[in-house]
Tab-separated table of C-alpha atoms and ligand atoms in Angstrom:
chain	number	residue	atom	x	y	z
K	778	MET	CA	93.062	120.247	99.729
K	779	PRO	CA	96.509	120.248	98.095
K	780	LEU	CA	97.540	117.470	95.717
K	781	SER	CA	100.261	114.848	96.111
K	782	VAL	CA	102.083	113.596	93.050
K	783	TYR	CA	103.888	110.316	92.429
K	784	VAL	CA	106.185	109.903	89.397
K	785	HIS	CA	107.188	106.380	88.396
K	786	ILE	CA	110.675	105.866	86.984
K	787	PRO	CA	110.834	102.262	85.753
K	788	TYR	CA	114.625	101.871	85.398
K	789	CYS	CA	116.695	99.567	87.620
K	790	LEU	CA	120.327	98.504	87.698
K	791	GLN	CA	119.071	94.927	87.886
K	792	ARG	CA	115.789	93.091	88.439
K	793	CYS	CA	115.783	91.904	92.046
K	794	ARG	CA	114.539	88.360	92.522
K	795	TYR	CA	111.652	89.245	94.841
K	796	CYS	CA	110.361	92.364	93.066
K	797	ASP	CA	107.036	92.591	91.256
K	798	PHE	CA	107.025	96.315	90.428
K	799	THR	CA	106.804	97.430	86.808
K	800	THR	CA	110.491	98.044	86.227
K	801	PHE	CA	113.136	97.030	83.709
K	802	GLU	CA	116.889	96.688	83.549
K	803	TRP	CA	117.818	100.104	82.384
K	804	THR	CA	119.588	99.091	79.202
K	805	GLU	CA	116.620	97.031	78.018
K	806	ILE	CA	114.100	99.769	77.322
K	807	LEU	CA	113.926	103.205	75.729
K	808	PRO	CA	116.588	105.749	76.757
K	809	PRO	CA	115.648	107.634	79.942
K	810	GLU	CA	115.569	110.968	78.062
K	811	ARG	CA	112.747	109.671	75.856
K	812	TYR	CA	110.823	108.291	78.813
K	813	ALA	CA	111.244	111.598	80.681
K	814	SER	CA	109.875	113.485	77.686
K	815	GLN	CA	106.753	111.266	77.756
K	816	VAL	CA	106.348	112.068	81.438
K	817	LEU	CA	106.600	115.792	80.644
K	818	GLN	CA	103.964	115.333	77.972
K	819	GLU	CA	101.652	113.553	80.410
K	820	ILE	CA	102.010	116.489	82.799
K	821	ARG	CA	101.199	119.013	80.062
K	822	ASN	CA	98.257	117.001	78.710
K	823	ARG	CA	96.592	116.019	81.967
K	824	HIS	CA	97.274	118.641	84.607
K	825	ARG	CA	93.925	120.338	84.001
K	826	LEU	CA	92.150	117.228	85.189
K	827	TRP	CA	93.104	118.192	88.733
K	828	PRO	CA	91.226	121.096	90.328
K	829	GLU	CA	93.824	121.202	93.095
K	830	ARG	CA	96.571	123.645	92.084
K	831	GLU	CA	98.874	123.318	95.073
K	832	ILE	CA	101.308	120.456	95.622
K	833	ALA	CA	102.057	119.258	99.152
K	834	THR	CA	104.270	116.288	98.304
K	835	LEU	CA	106.067	114.955	95.243
K	836	TYR	CA	107.603	111.492	95.212
K	837	PHE	CA	109.916	110.019	92.557
K	838	GLY	CA	109.694	106.246	92.956
K	839	GLY	CA	110.396	103.205	90.905
K	840	GLY	CA	112.462	101.588	89.951
K	841	THR	CA	115.578	103.491	90.763
K	842	PRO	CA	115.053	107.168	89.901
K	843	SER	CA	118.634	107.927	90.964
K	844	LEU	CA	119.858	106.023	87.873
K	845	LEU	CA	118.652	108.879	85.686
K	846	ALA	CA	120.610	112.071	85.076
K	847	PRO	CA	119.455	114.263	87.973
K	848	GLU	CA	118.646	117.084	85.547
K	849	LEU	CA	115.802	114.913	84.164
K	850	ILE	CA	114.302	114.571	87.632
K	851	VAL	CA	114.543	118.299	88.260
K	852	ALA	CA	113.012	118.980	84.810
K	853	ILE	CA	109.969	116.864	85.723
K	854	LYS	CA	109.524	118.795	88.958
K	855	SER	CA	109.897	122.095	87.075
K	856	GLU	CA	107.282	121.054	84.515
K	857	LEU	CA	104.716	120.750	87.286
K	858	ALA	CA	105.451	124.368	88.186
K	859	ASN	CA	105.469	125.406	84.503
K	860	VAL	CA	101.912	124.152	84.014
K	861	GLY	CA	100.719	126.171	86.981
K	862	PHE	CA	101.038	124.067	90.143
K	863	ARG	CA	102.392	125.885	93.174
K	864	PHE	CA	104.593	123.916	95.544
K	865	GLN	CA	103.784	124.605	99.176
K	866	PRO	CA	106.744	126.335	100.845
K	867	ASP	CA	107.374	123.231	102.972
K	868	ALA	CA	106.502	120.704	100.234
K	869	GLU	CA	108.107	117.307	100.811
K	870	ILE	CA	109.962	116.218	97.660
K	871	THR	CA	111.364	112.704	97.846
K	872	ILE	CA	113.478	110.619	95.516
K	873	GLU	CA	114.184	106.912	95.888
K	874	ILE	CA	117.854	106.145	95.494
K	875	ASN	CA	119.780	102.920	95.527
K	876	PRO	CA	123.292	102.619	96.919
K	877	ALA	CA	125.908	102.737	94.158
K	878	THR	CA	123.895	105.284	92.176
K	879	LEU	CA	124.378	108.456	94.236
K	880	THR	CA	127.389	110.735	93.746
K	881	PRO	CA	128.172	114.065	95.460
K	882	GLU	CA	127.527	115.811	92.116
K	883	LYS	CA	124.065	114.220	91.758
K	884	LEU	CA	123.226	115.119	95.317
K	885	ASP	CA	124.138	118.762	94.618
K	886	VAL	CA	121.799	118.853	91.600
K	887	TYR	CA	118.950	117.304	93.619
K	888	LEU	CA	119.385	119.769	96.466
K	889	ALA	CA	119.618	122.760	94.134
K	890	GLY	CA	116.462	121.501	92.372
K	891	GLY	CA	114.463	121.422	95.623
K	892	ILE	CA	114.545	117.706	96.387
K	893	ASN	CA	114.615	117.506	100.150
K	894	ARG	CA	114.083	113.848	101.112
K	895	PHE	CA	115.811	110.640	100.053
K	896	SER	CA	114.602	107.082	100.398
K	897	VAL	CA	117.503	104.633	100.329
K	898	GLY	CA	116.849	101.080	99.095
K	899	ALA	CA	119.591	99.558	101.242
K	900	GLN	CA	117.781	96.384	102.481
K	901	THR	CA	120.645	94.800	104.481
K	902	PHE	CA	124.350	95.178	105.165
K	903	ASP	CA	124.894	91.465	104.540
K	904	ASP	CA	126.613	91.091	101.147
K	905	ALA	CA	125.647	87.424	100.823
K	906	LEU	CA	121.962	88.287	101.335
K	907	LEU	CA	122.181	91.223	98.927
K	908	SER	CA	123.515	88.914	96.280
K	909	LEU	CA	120.841	86.315	97.093
K	910	CYS	CA	118.249	89.043	96.455
K	911	GLY	CA	119.874	89.713	93.093
K	912	ARG	CA	120.956	93.228	94.021
K	913	LYS	CA	124.083	94.681	92.494
K	914	HIS	CA	125.135	96.996	95.291
K	915	SER	CA	127.262	96.023	98.277
K	916	ALA	CA	127.187	96.981	101.955
K	917	ARG	CA	130.183	99.185	101.226
K	918	ASP	CA	128.123	101.145	98.657
K	919	THR	CA	125.374	101.563	101.259
K	920	ARG	CA	127.820	102.950	103.826
K	921	ALA	CA	129.160	105.442	101.263
K	922	THR	CA	125.608	106.566	100.389
K	923	LEU	CA	124.640	107.010	104.044
K	924	GLU	CA	127.808	109.036	104.646
K	925	LEU	CA	126.824	111.333	101.772
K	926	LEU	CA	123.344	111.764	103.243
K	927	ARG	CA	124.454	112.490	106.795
K	928	GLY	CA	122.553	115.536	108.047
K	929	TYR	CA	119.852	115.311	105.336
K	930	ASN	CA	116.293	114.027	105.608
K	931	TYR	CA	116.346	110.420	104.502
K	932	SER	CA	114.750	107.054	105.060
K	933	PHE	CA	116.456	103.666	105.174
K	934	ASP	CA	114.657	100.640	103.675
K	935	LEU	CA	115.335	97.492	105.683
K	936	LEU	CA	114.275	94.100	104.346
K	937	PHE	CA	114.090	91.203	106.792
K	938	ALA	CA	113.053	87.546	107.138
K	939	LEU	CA	115.258	86.711	104.155
K	940	PRO	CA	116.222	83.108	103.409
K	941	GLY	CA	118.911	82.002	105.848
K	942	GLN	CA	118.741	85.253	107.849
K	943	THR	CA	119.059	84.836	111.606
K	944	SER	CA	118.014	87.121	114.458
K	945	GLU	CA	121.703	87.776	115.125
K	946	GLY	CA	122.165	88.807	111.487
K	947	LEU	CA	119.222	91.174	111.732
K	948	GLN	CA	120.669	92.583	114.971
K	949	ARG	CA	123.927	93.356	113.134
K	950	ASP	CA	121.934	95.255	110.469
K	951	LEU	CA	120.113	97.222	113.167
K	952	GLU	CA	123.319	98.119	114.961
K	953	GLU	CA	125.013	99.219	111.792
K	954	VAL	CA	122.138	101.371	110.594
K	955	SER	CA	121.814	102.911	114.068
K	956	ALA	CA	125.351	104.260	113.800
K	957	PHE	CA	124.095	106.471	110.955
K	958	ALA	CA	121.101	107.739	113.011
K	959	PRO	CA	118.602	107.763	110.117
K	960	PRO	CA	115.647	110.124	110.638
K	961	HIS	CA	113.276	107.493	109.189
K	962	LEU	CA	113.286	103.751	108.571
K	963	SER	CA	110.868	101.479	106.703
K	964	ALA	CA	111.050	97.793	107.676
K	965	TYR	CA	109.587	95.294	105.238
K	966	CYS	CA	109.167	91.590	105.830
K	967	LEU	CA	110.034	89.781	102.589
K	968	THR	CA	106.817	88.788	100.801
K	969	VAL	CA	107.019	86.199	98.059
K	970	PRO	CA	104.389	83.708	96.918
K	971	GLU	CA	104.608	80.018	97.784
K	972	GLY	CA	106.843	78.157	95.376
K	973	HIS	CA	108.983	81.252	94.696
K	974	PRO	CA	112.718	80.448	94.790
K	975	MET	CA	113.124	82.821	97.760
K	976	ALA	CA	110.269	81.236	99.727
K	977	SER	CA	112.354	78.408	101.138
K	978	GLY	CA	114.841	78.658	103.977
K	979	ARG	CA	113.171	81.685	105.519
K	980	PRO	CA	112.883	82.076	109.301
K	981	PRO	CA	109.717	80.389	110.625
K	982	GLU	CA	106.725	82.593	111.388
K	983	ASN	CA	107.373	82.798	115.145
K	984	GLU	CA	110.915	83.959	114.434
K	985	GLN	CA	109.628	86.554	111.970
K	986	VAL	CA	107.394	87.927	114.731
K	987	GLU	CA	110.380	87.992	117.086
K	988	MET	CA	112.345	89.847	114.381
K	989	PHE	CA	109.650	92.457	114.050
K	990	ASP	CA	109.627	92.949	117.832
K	991	ARG	CA	113.386	93.239	117.810
K	992	ILE	CA	113.248	95.922	115.099
K	993	GLU	CA	110.646	97.923	116.966
K	994	SER	CA	112.361	97.805	120.345
K	995	HIS	CA	115.807	98.512	118.895
K	996	LEU	CA	114.574	101.486	116.879
K	997	ARG	CA	112.885	102.894	119.971
K	998	THR	CA	116.298	103.092	121.652
K	999	ILE	CA	117.572	105.328	118.832
K	1000	GLY	CA	114.563	107.643	118.917
K	1001	LEU	CA	112.547	106.203	116.027
K	1002	HIS	CA	108.900	105.728	116.970
K	1003	LYS	CA	106.567	103.450	115.071
K	1004	TYR	CA	103.854	105.463	113.341
K	1005	GLU	CA	102.655	102.912	110.787
K	1006	ILE	CA	102.831	99.113	110.581
K	1007	SER	CA	106.159	99.222	108.683
K	1008	ASN	CA	107.392	102.763	109.304
K	1009	PHE	CA	109.454	104.375	112.052
K	1010	ALA	CA	110.591	107.982	112.365
K	1011	GLN	CA	112.015	110.641	114.591
K	1012	VAL	CA	109.234	112.945	115.745
K	1013	GLY	CA	108.348	115.294	112.881
K	1014	MET	CA	110.171	113.202	110.237
K	1015	GLU	CA	107.250	110.931	109.306
K	1016	SER	CA	106.639	110.539	105.555
K	1017	ARG	CA	104.047	113.097	104.539
K	1018	HIS	CA	103.641	111.563	101.093
K	1019	ASN	CA	102.702	108.115	102.385
K	1020	GLY	CA	100.340	109.760	104.871
K	1021	VAL	CA	98.238	110.821	101.887
K	1022	TYR	CA	97.592	107.163	100.962
K	1023	TRP	CA	96.696	106.299	104.550
K	1024	ARG	CA	94.285	109.227	104.997
K	1025	ASP	CA	92.125	108.850	101.867
K	1026	GLU	CA	93.510	111.962	100.151
K	1027	SER	CA	94.049	112.736	96.430
K	1028	TYR	CA	97.149	111.739	94.550
K	1029	TRP	CA	98.135	111.901	90.930
K	1030	GLY	CA	100.313	109.058	89.688
K	1031	ILE	CA	102.344	109.992	86.620
K	1032	GLY	CA	104.355	107.595	84.466
K	1033	LEU	CA	104.172	103.961	83.473
K	1034	SER	CA	101.704	101.895	85.561
K	1035	SER	CA	101.133	104.701	88.082
K	1036	HIS	CA	97.906	104.783	90.037
K	1037	SER	CA	95.883	107.897	90.858
K	1038	TYR	CA	93.017	108.464	93.249
K	1039	SER	CA	90.524	111.191	93.897
K	1040	PRO	CA	88.110	110.829	96.822
K	1041	SER	CA	85.914	113.577	95.382
K	1042	LEU	CA	85.073	111.926	92.044
K	1043	GLY	CA	82.101	109.569	91.887
K	1044	THR	CA	80.110	108.733	94.972
K	1045	HIS	CA	82.969	107.326	97.031
K	1046	GLY	CA	86.031	108.200	94.993
K	1047	MET	CA	87.670	107.047	91.798
K	1048	ARG	CA	90.870	105.195	91.028
K	1049	PHE	CA	92.557	105.318	87.634
K	1050	TRP	CA	95.877	104.070	86.397
K	1051	ASN	CA	98.303	104.122	83.520
K	1052	PRO	CA	99.060	101.003	81.477
K	1053	LYS	CA	101.969	98.689	82.255
K	1054	SER	CA	103.006	98.502	78.613
K	1055	LEU	CA	105.580	101.092	77.539
K	1056	LYS	CA	104.098	101.151	74.034
K	1057	GLU	CA	100.569	101.770	75.275
K	1058	TYR	CA	101.772	104.388	77.762
K	1059	ALA	CA	103.550	106.300	74.969
K	1060	LEU	CA	100.297	106.309	72.955
K	1061	GLN	CA	98.074	107.368	75.824
K	1062	VAL	CA	100.155	110.340	76.936
K	1063	GLU	CA	99.558	111.868	73.486
K	1064	ARG	CA	95.885	112.304	74.357
K	1065	CYS	CA	94.746	115.497	75.941
K	1066	ALA	CA	91.325	115.721	77.551
K	1067	GLU	CA	89.255	117.299	80.262
K	1068	ASP	CA	87.972	114.091	81.810
K	1069	PHE	CA	89.824	110.927	82.842
K	1070	THR	CA	87.135	108.666	81.491
K	1071	ALA	CA	87.508	110.273	78.049
K	1072	ILE	CA	91.201	109.419	77.759
K	1073	LEU	CA	91.461	106.171	79.673
K	1074	PRO	CA	90.085	102.954	78.223
K	1075	ASP	CA	87.654	100.834	80.265
K	1076	GLY	CA	89.680	98.747	82.668
K	1077	GLN	CA	91.922	101.672	83.579
K	1078	TYR	CA	89.563	103.341	85.995
K	1079	GLU	CA	86.994	102.375	88.579
K	1080	ARG	CA	84.400	104.233	90.538
K	1081	LEU	CA	84.578	102.789	94.011
K	1082	LYS	CA	81.469	101.033	95.210
K	1083	THR	CA	80.458	101.408	98.815
K	1084	HIS	CA	81.897	98.105	100.011
K	1085	GLU	CA	85.193	98.763	98.182
K	1086	ALA	CA	85.544	102.284	99.522
K	1087	LEU	CA	84.751	101.098	103.042
K	1088	THR	CA	87.321	98.308	102.824
K	1089	ASP	CA	90.097	100.571	101.515
K	1090	PHE	CA	89.231	103.302	103.980
K	1091	SER	CA	89.371	101.095	107.071
K	1092	HIS	CA	92.512	99.208	105.973
K	1093	MET	CA	94.449	102.361	105.139
K	1094	PHE	CA	93.631	104.293	108.304
K	1095	LEU	CA	94.256	101.264	110.510
K	1096	ARG	CA	97.778	100.849	109.128
K	1097	THR	CA	98.732	103.936	111.118
K	1098	MET	CA	99.280	103.919	114.868
K	1099	ARG	CA	96.926	106.903	115.094
K	1100	GLY	CA	94.233	104.601	113.763
K	1101	LEU	CA	90.818	105.093	112.252
K	1102	PRO	CA	89.020	108.221	113.497
K	1103	GLU	CA	85.276	107.985	113.916
K	1104	ASP	CA	84.780	111.515	112.571
K	1105	ALA	CA	86.542	110.570	109.294
K	1106	LEU	CA	84.098	107.676	108.889
K	1107	HIS	CA	81.188	110.032	109.501
K	1108	ASN	CA	82.558	112.540	106.983
K	1109	LYS	CA	82.662	109.963	104.220
K	1110	PHE	CA	79.848	107.496	104.825
K	1111	ALA	CA	76.166	107.632	105.652
K	1112	PRO	CA	75.197	107.144	109.335
K	1113	LEU	CA	73.747	103.665	108.831
K	1114	ILE	CA	77.000	102.468	107.275
K	1115	VAL	CA	79.051	103.972	110.061
K	1116	GLU	CA	76.945	102.099	112.607
K	1117	GLN	CA	77.525	98.818	110.777
K	1118	VAL	CA	81.301	99.391	110.637
K	1119	LYS	CA	81.363	100.385	114.298
K	1120	SER	CA	79.764	97.116	115.327
K	1121	ARG	CA	82.457	95.179	113.406
K	1122	LEU	CA	85.175	97.315	114.973
K	1123	GLN	CA	83.680	96.671	118.407
K	1124	ARG	CA	83.791	92.905	117.810
K	1125	LEU	CA	87.509	93.239	117.033
K	1126	VAL	CA	88.026	95.282	120.207
K	1127	GLU	CA	86.392	92.440	122.164
K	1128	ARG	CA	88.732	89.942	120.477
K	1129	GLY	CA	91.703	92.049	121.583
K	1130	TRP	CA	92.798	92.891	118.022
K	1131	LEU	CA	91.819	96.562	118.207
K	1132	GLU	CA	91.865	99.176	120.922
K	1133	SER	CA	89.668	102.206	121.022
K	1134	SER	CA	90.358	105.568	122.567
K	1135	ALA	CA	89.384	109.198	122.032
K	1136	GLY	CA	87.178	108.498	119.015
K	1137	HIS	CA	89.815	106.342	117.260
K	1138	TRP	CA	90.310	102.623	116.742
K	1139	GLN	CA	93.890	101.374	116.585
K	1140	LEU	CA	95.499	97.972	116.084
K	1141	SER	CA	96.446	96.462	119.431
K	1142	ARG	CA	99.832	94.814	119.840
K	1143	GLU	CA	98.238	91.485	118.915
K	1144	GLY	CA	96.342	93.138	116.048
K	1145	GLN	CA	99.608	94.446	114.609
K	1146	LEU	CA	101.028	90.935	114.547
K	1147	LEU	CA	97.813	89.594	113.024
K	1148	SER	CA	97.088	92.576	110.813
K	1149	ASN	CA	96.240	90.409	107.794
K	1150	LYS	CA	93.491	88.736	109.803
K	1151	VAL	CA	92.198	92.087	111.061
K	1152	PHE	CA	92.061	93.377	107.492
K	1153	GLU	CA	90.220	90.217	106.401
K	1154	GLU	CA	87.588	90.922	109.062
K	1155	LEU	CA	87.293	94.444	107.723
K	1156	THR	CA	86.927	93.453	104.091
K	1157	PHE	CA	83.379	94.291	103.095
K	1158	LEU	CA	81.457	92.435	100.406
K	1159	PRO	CA	78.437	93.664	98.448
K	1160	ALA	CA	76.298	91.225	100.470
K	1161	ASP	CA	77.378	92.930	103.709
K	1162	LEU	CA	75.663	96.058	102.470
K	1163	ALA	CA	72.754	94.400	100.724
K	1164	ASP	CA	70.254	96.527	102.611
K	1165	ARG	CA	69.855	99.505	100.227
K	1166	ARG	CA	69.824	101.875	103.141
K	1167	LEU	CA	73.441	100.864	103.787
K	1168	THR	CA	74.835	101.452	100.331
K	1169	GLY	CA	75.235	105.174	100.077
K	1170	SER	CA	77.682	107.908	100.854
K	1171	LYS	CA	76.844	110.838	103.056
K	1172	ALA	CA	75.940	112.769	99.943
K	1173	ASP	CA	74.015	110.032	98.181
K	1174	PRO	CA	72.617	107.516	100.649
K	1175	TYR	CA	71.022	105.320	97.994
K	1176	CYS	CA	73.760	104.785	95.408
K	1177	SER	CA	74.407	101.269	94.126
K	1178	VAL	CA	76.839	98.802	95.635
H	1585	SF4	S1	115.815	97.997	92.729
H	1585	SF4	FE1	113.811	98.063	93.726
H	1585	SF4	S2	112.345	98.446	92.080
H	1585	SF4	FE2	114.264	97.750	91.114
H	1585	SF4	S3	113.994	95.560	90.839
H	1585	SF4	FE3	115.059	95.880	92.794
H	1585	SF4	S4	113.411	95.961	94.334
H	1585	SF4	FE4	112.468	96.219	92.316
């Protein structure tokens, strides 16, 4: 299997009010050149930990990677090739950009460096809502960015259910974005905890559901089909990188706070992650080793136990409209476990939250609206697998929970 790589760039023009990613205002931390050199060092020191030598997708996320000089981004991509990774001829190479940070000159450097997909953090065309979110760009900046990207492969990030937003306001956003015919769109319902300053004044839940319906039916009219709970694309323009997360495949997360996953380590897979502290990250990338557990302190990796792997596996596959394939379950888990999961899935089919066809289970229309409840029902606890015959993988049917 080829590898997918995520590179975290923690610089932002501003800290948006709703954001909980590990990012900083770009003047508040070390200069981007120094951060990029740490990323290069991490690549040189850790690439041997991955047996996969071919890269299918590379994703620069953040943060706002487009704030950096584009040559730094291209240098990071080149370093992966320098240490011996081969990029597949059709590798998908994405960079997140925010309006007001893309210029024609930057775009030229990206394209010449092999970047072939852009993810635009536009959110809304309503300037008052943008400012409420704490974003520095305007709708005018977004229009200019989308004009620059016309004809290229890009995705538009739409944020909805914002405080004070109405269905009519959302409709205006949808009509405006449609005029640019984006090949891909990600629609995110604002999520903030109770008591957060942006939690009040939001549309009530029934209106949020109506908004989601409106998004889906409007996007259908412009040829964007829903392929994941929050993602819509023209046929063939679905995000390949995100597909890796949804299909239980390997990814290497490079940079501050990045998470990595390998399904082939441990009994059911292993997750490991970089620290959130810039100081600690700088120290850790100095270390060079042949084994993750030798360079990462306890608390920065976990071997997935059966109930954790089963939970992640069912949630991730079910996010997609293709759903959870029975053969994938059989490939990863022992037969007794698969039977137990199947009986839970069947109960959800009977409740009308899932549908099943051709060896797959998918969220029904109602299940999509109640996806949090479906995922709760498919959250496995150690006690669910207390029978030792139910705790193993296909390879090791008697491992511990
Ligand atoms: S630009 Fe994106 S990553 Fe940066 S603070 Fe805003 S939402 Fe978070």
